[in-house]
Every structure is written in C-alpha cells, then in structure tokens.
mmCIF file of C-alpha atoms in Angstrom:
data_model
loop_
_atom_site.group_PDB
_atom_site.id
_atom_site.type_symbol
_atom_site.label_atom_id
_atom_site.label_comp_id
_atom_site.label_asym_id
_atom_site.label_seq_id
_atom_site.Cartn_x
_atom_site.Cartn_y
_atom_site.Cartn_z
ATOM 1 C CA MET A 1 1.643 0.765 -10.792
ATOM 2 C CA GLY A 2 2.466 4.361 -11.746
ATOM 3 C CA LEU A 3 5.531 5.433 -13.691
ATOM 4 C CA PHE A 4 6.951 7.278 -10.648
ATOM 5 C CA ARG A 5 6.851 4.109 -8.530
ATOM 6 C CA ARG A 6 8.386 2.017 -11.287
ATOM 7 C CA LEU A 7 11.251 4.502 -11.624
ATOM 8 C CA PHE A 8 11.783 5.616 -8.017
ATOM 9 C CA GLY A 9 10.060 3.023 -5.813
ATOM 10 C CA SER A 10 7.207 3.596 -3.378
ATOM 11 C CA GLY A 11 9.146 5.680 -0.881
ATOM 12 C CA ALA A 12 8.609 2.980 1.742
ATOM 13 C CA PRO A 13 11.654 1.991 3.804
ATOM 14 C CA ASP A 14 13.704 -1.080 2.957
ATOM 15 C CA GLY A 15 12.189 -4.130 4.645
ATOM 16 C CA PHE A 16 8.618 -2.749 4.686
ATOM 17 C CA THR A 17 6.324 -5.604 3.635
ATOM 18 C CA GLY A 18 2.981 -3.767 3.470
ATOM 19 C CA SER A 19 1.096 -3.473 0.215
ATOM 20 C CA LEU A 20 0.532 0.199 -0.600
ATOM 21 C CA GLU A 21 -2.436 1.265 -2.697
ATOM 22 C CA PRO A 22 -1.552 2.664 -6.147
ATOM 23 C CA ASP A 23 -2.410 6.226 -5.031
ATOM 24 C CA GLU A 24 -0.938 5.903 -1.507
ATOM 25 C CA THR A 25 1.980 8.254 -0.861
ATOM 26 C CA VAL A 26 4.639 7.672 1.796
ATOM 27 C CA ILE A 27 5.174 10.808 3.891
ATOM 28 C CA ALA A 28 7.493 9.654 6.681
ATOM 29 C CA SER A 29 8.763 6.454 8.252
ATOM 30 C CA ALA A 30 10.783 5.209 11.180
ATOM 31 C CA PRO A 31 12.152 1.833 12.223
ATOM 32 C CA VAL A 32 10.596 0.292 15.342
ATOM 33 C CA GLN A 33 10.859 -3.069 17.009
ATOM 34 C CA ASP A 34 9.384 -5.741 14.694
ATOM 35 C CA GLY A 35 9.185 -3.482 11.645
ATOM 36 C CA HIS A 36 8.440 0.089 10.665
ATOM 37 C CA LEU A 37 5.987 2.876 11.268
ATOM 38 C CA VAL A 38 5.087 4.237 7.856
ATOM 39 C CA VAL A 39 3.012 7.401 7.556
ATOM 40 C CA THR A 40 1.106 7.575 4.276
ATOM 41 C CA SER A 41 -1.646 9.616 2.724
ATOM 42 C CA LEU A 42 -4.144 6.890 3.702
ATOM 43 C CA GLY A 43 -3.069 6.038 7.229
ATOM 44 C CA LEU A 44 -0.432 4.813 9.629
ATOM 45 C CA TRP A 45 1.181 1.469 8.912
ATOM 46 C CA VAL A 46 2.212 -0.349 12.086
ATOM 47 C CA PRO A 47 4.227 -3.568 12.387
ATOM 48 C CA GLY A 48 2.345 -6.576 11.170
ATOM 49 C CA PRO A 49 2.141 -4.752 8.785
ATOM 50 C CA ARG A 50 -1.315 -3.238 9.111
ATOM 51 C CA ARG A 51 -2.665 0.167 8.112
ATOM 52 C CA ILE A 52 -4.840 2.231 10.491
ATOM 53 C CA GLY A 53 -6.893 4.849 8.637
ATOM 54 C CA TRP A 54 -6.523 8.415 9.927
ATOM 55 C CA HIS A 55 -10.211 8.470 10.856
ATOM 56 C CA LEU A 56 -9.642 5.578 13.295
ATOM 57 C CA ILE A 57 -6.816 7.104 15.319
ATOM 58 C CA SER A 58 -8.251 8.622 18.492
ATOM 59 C CA LYS A 59 -5.060 9.885 20.089
ATOM 60 C CA VAL A 60 -1.369 10.176 19.402
ATOM 61 C CA LYS A 61 1.125 11.454 21.951
ATOM 62 C CA TRP A 62 4.818 11.375 22.754
ATOM 63 C CA GLU A 63 5.499 9.882 26.217
ATOM 64 C CA GLY A 64 9.123 8.803 25.853
ATOM 65 C CA ALA A 65 7.712 6.531 23.163
ATOM 66 C CA LEU A 66 5.032 7.159 20.569
ATOM 67 C CA ARG A 67 1.622 6.283 22.040
ATOM 68 C CA VAL A 68 -1.131 5.572 19.488
ATOM 69 C CA VAL A 69 -4.750 4.879 20.441
ATOM 70 C CA GLU A 70 -6.751 3.207 17.695
ATOM 71 C CA ALA A 71 -10.544 3.015 17.749
ATOM 72 C CA HIS A 72 -12.806 0.356 16.320
ATOM 73 C CA GLU A 73 -16.323 0.836 15.006
ATOM 74 C CA ALA A 74 -18.592 -0.589 17.711
ATOM 75 C CA GLY A 75 -22.026 0.355 16.410
ATOM 76 C CA LEU A 76 -24.288 2.966 14.852
ATOM 77 C CA GLU A 77 -26.709 5.484 16.271
ATOM 78 C CA GLY A 78 -28.544 6.898 13.272
ATOM 79 C CA PRO A 79 -25.855 8.291 10.938
ATOM 80 C CA VAL A 80 -23.201 8.393 13.688
ATOM 81 C CA VAL A 81 -20.576 5.655 13.964
ATOM 82 C CA LEU A 82 -19.914 4.775 17.609
ATOM 83 C CA LEU A 83 -16.248 4.176 18.367
ATOM 84 C CA GLU A 84 -14.531 2.398 21.221
ATOM 85 C CA ASP A 85 -10.839 2.838 21.902
ATOM 86 C CA LEU A 86 -8.551 -0.162 21.802
ATOM 87 C CA PRO A 87 -5.625 -0.421 24.228
ATOM 88 C CA ALA A 88 -2.841 2.036 23.414
ATOM 89 C CA GLN A 89 0.085 0.813 21.333
ATOM 90 C CA ARG A 90 3.563 2.125 22.159
ATOM 91 C CA PHE A 91 6.430 2.408 19.702
ATOM 92 C CA ALA A 92 9.999 3.282 20.689
ATOM 93 C CA LEU A 93 11.534 5.771 18.246
ATOM 94 C CA ASP A 94 15.033 7.223 18.242
ATOM 95 C CA ASP A 95 13.814 10.509 16.731
ATOM 96 C CA PRO A 96 10.034 11.026 16.853
ATOM 97 C CA GLY A 97 10.055 14.516 15.294
ATOM 98 C CA ARG A 98 9.055 14.027 11.671
ATOM 99 C CA VAL A 99 6.866 10.948 12.225
ATOM 100 C CA LEU A 100 5.026 12.444 15.210
ATOM 101 C CA ARG A 101 4.381 15.712 13.331
ATOM 102 C CA ALA A 102 3.148 13.873 10.239
ATOM 103 C CA ILE A 103 0.778 11.660 12.254
ATOM 104 C CA SER A 104 -0.560 14.576 14.319
ATOM 105 C CA GLN A 105 -1.161 16.696 11.213
ATOM 106 C CA ARG A 106 -3.077 13.951 9.451
ATOM 107 C CA VAL A 107 -5.189 12.973 12.461
ATOM 108 C CA GLU A 108 -6.112 16.624 13.104
ATOM 109 C CA GLY A 109 -6.515 17.234 9.368
ATOM 110 C CA SER A 110 -9.120 14.465 9.116
ATOM 111 C CA ILE A 111 -11.394 16.355 11.547
ATOM 112 C CA ARG A 112 -13.849 18.720 9.854
ATOM 113 C CA HIS A 113 -16.017 19.502 12.900
ATOM 114 C CA ARG A 114 -15.919 18.597 16.601
ATOM 115 C CA GLU A 115 -18.533 18.901 19.284
ATOM 116 C CA ARG A 116 -18.401 18.025 22.972
ATOM 117 C CA VAL A 117 -21.197 16.574 25.122
ATOM 118 C CA GLU A 118 -19.853 17.296 28.614
ATOM 119 C CA SER A 119 -22.188 14.941 30.405
ATOM 120 C CA PRO A 120 -21.383 12.047 30.158
ATOM 121 C CA GLY A 121 -18.159 13.011 28.329
ATOM 122 C CA VAL A 122 -18.482 12.324 24.612
ATOM 123 C CA TRP A 123 -16.708 13.734 21.576
ATOM 124 C CA ILE A 124 -18.687 13.875 18.348
ATOM 125 C CA LEU A 125 -16.549 14.408 15.265
ATOM 126 C CA GLN A 126 -17.144 14.820 11.579
ATOM 127 C CA ARG A 127 -14.147 13.316 9.809
ATOM 128 C CA LYS A 128 -12.853 12.772 6.332
ATOM 129 C CA ILE A 129 -12.032 9.167 5.508
ATOM 130 C CA PRO A 130 -8.731 9.026 3.609
ATOM 131 C CA GLY A 131 -9.066 7.965 -0.010
ATOM 132 C CA GLN A 132 -12.853 8.409 -0.051
ATOM 133 C CA ASP A 133 -15.219 11.226 -0.920
ATOM 134 C CA GLY A 134 -17.408 12.703 1.791
ATOM 135 C CA VAL A 135 -17.312 12.653 5.567
ATOM 136 C CA VAL A 136 -18.504 10.457 8.422
ATOM 137 C CA TRP A 137 -19.915 11.362 11.832
ATOM 138 C CA GLN A 138 -18.213 9.541 14.709
ATOM 139 C CA ALA A 139 -18.617 9.573 18.484
ATOM 140 C CA ARG A 140 -16.407 8.243 21.253
ATOM 141 C CA GLY A 141 -16.722 8.464 24.990
ATOM 142 C CA ASP A 142 -14.008 9.562 27.362
ATOM 143 C CA ALA A 143 -12.149 6.864 29.276
ATOM 144 C CA GLY A 144 -14.498 5.204 31.756
ATOM 145 C CA VAL A 145 -17.742 6.352 30.081
ATOM 146 C CA GLU A 146 -20.100 3.425 29.549
ATOM 147 C CA PHE A 147 -20.971 2.602 25.942
ATOM 148 C CA ALA A 148 -24.712 2.826 26.744
ATOM 149 C CA ALA A 149 -24.232 6.413 27.973
ATOM 150 C CA VAL A 150 -22.399 7.295 24.753
ATOM 151 C CA ARG A 151 -25.295 5.850 22.748
ATOM 152 C CA VAL A 152 -27.863 7.949 24.686
ATOM 153 C CA ALA A 153 -25.831 11.161 24.241
ATOM 154 C CA VAL A 154 -25.394 10.486 20.536
ATOM 155 C CA ALA A 155 -29.096 9.676 20.020
ATOM 156 C CA THR A 156 -29.966 13.285 20.881
ATOM 157 C CA PHE A 157 -27.313 14.575 18.485
ATOM 158 C CA ALA A 158 -28.442 12.176 15.728
ATOM 159 C CA ALA A 159 -32.040 13.387 16.124
ATOM 160 C CA ARG A 160 -30.800 16.964 15.591
ATOM 161 C CA LEU A 161 -28.978 15.878 12.431
ATOM 162 C CA ALA A 162 -32.161 14.273 11.101
ATOM 163 C CA GLY A 163 -33.852 17.640 11.535
#
C-alpha cells in the first residue's frame, strides 16, 4: 500500500467494502441503495461490491436515476471481441452531477476509434482497457440485432484488419 493511502486513506467513502488495486484512484462516489457507486481510474464499482471496467460499459444515461448498461464478452471474431449487453442497472442518486460526469468522461475516454456498420446495426470500437497497455477491438449490435448478424458484420471488418 502506498504512503499516500496509509496517511490519507483510499478516498473511498465510509462503508465501501470493495478492494481497490494499489494504483486505483477514487475520482467520485455517491451513496445508493445497498451501498455506493464509486468511480475510479479502473472502473465503476457498483453495490456488491463489484467493479465494471470502463471498456465494458456500453451506455450510461440519466433518466431520473442513473442507468448503466454493462456488456459481457460473448465471443471472438478474429481479433474483435463480440459484446452483448446485459440488462440495464438503475441507481437512484440525490445529485448525479459529479458521478455522471466522471462516468461519462471515462467511458468516452476509453474509446480510441469508433466505426458504424449501419446494416445490421453494429458499433465497432477500439478501446483502451484501464490499467493495461494497448487497446482492444470490440463490437456490439444495436438492441434487437441478432448475435449471428453481428458476427457476420464483424467478420468483414476483421478481414480488413488482417489486411
């Protein structure tokens, strides 16, 4: 544990039970039902506690509550990781300002390149994985797009990457 943390603590809110990495910095936090949302340099901690890496957050939006859509890695097509969205999680916040801005900045900041395949409706992203060197290619279909159609669209893109 670093000297700063020994002297000043981790910056995490009182009652947070997650286990931060030695180089993980707390940026913002807010109490929610069943725990805290904690925004760090490596991801978003949600109640449980469980950290979601910035490269696995598909969407974040304020809709009277904070709505977070997490993706899971569902397969590979060449060098491209195929993602599928999990059901949205909603978190009631008294004041979303700082937390929402911090999350949005880090999700957008993880994206190095984006490309759209209009038919069938697929986003292909090159993203930085927090705490690691290099980037990863990811693809996710729009809501309602079949996984097989995403795979076909990404196969063409992957072939272009291979040269």
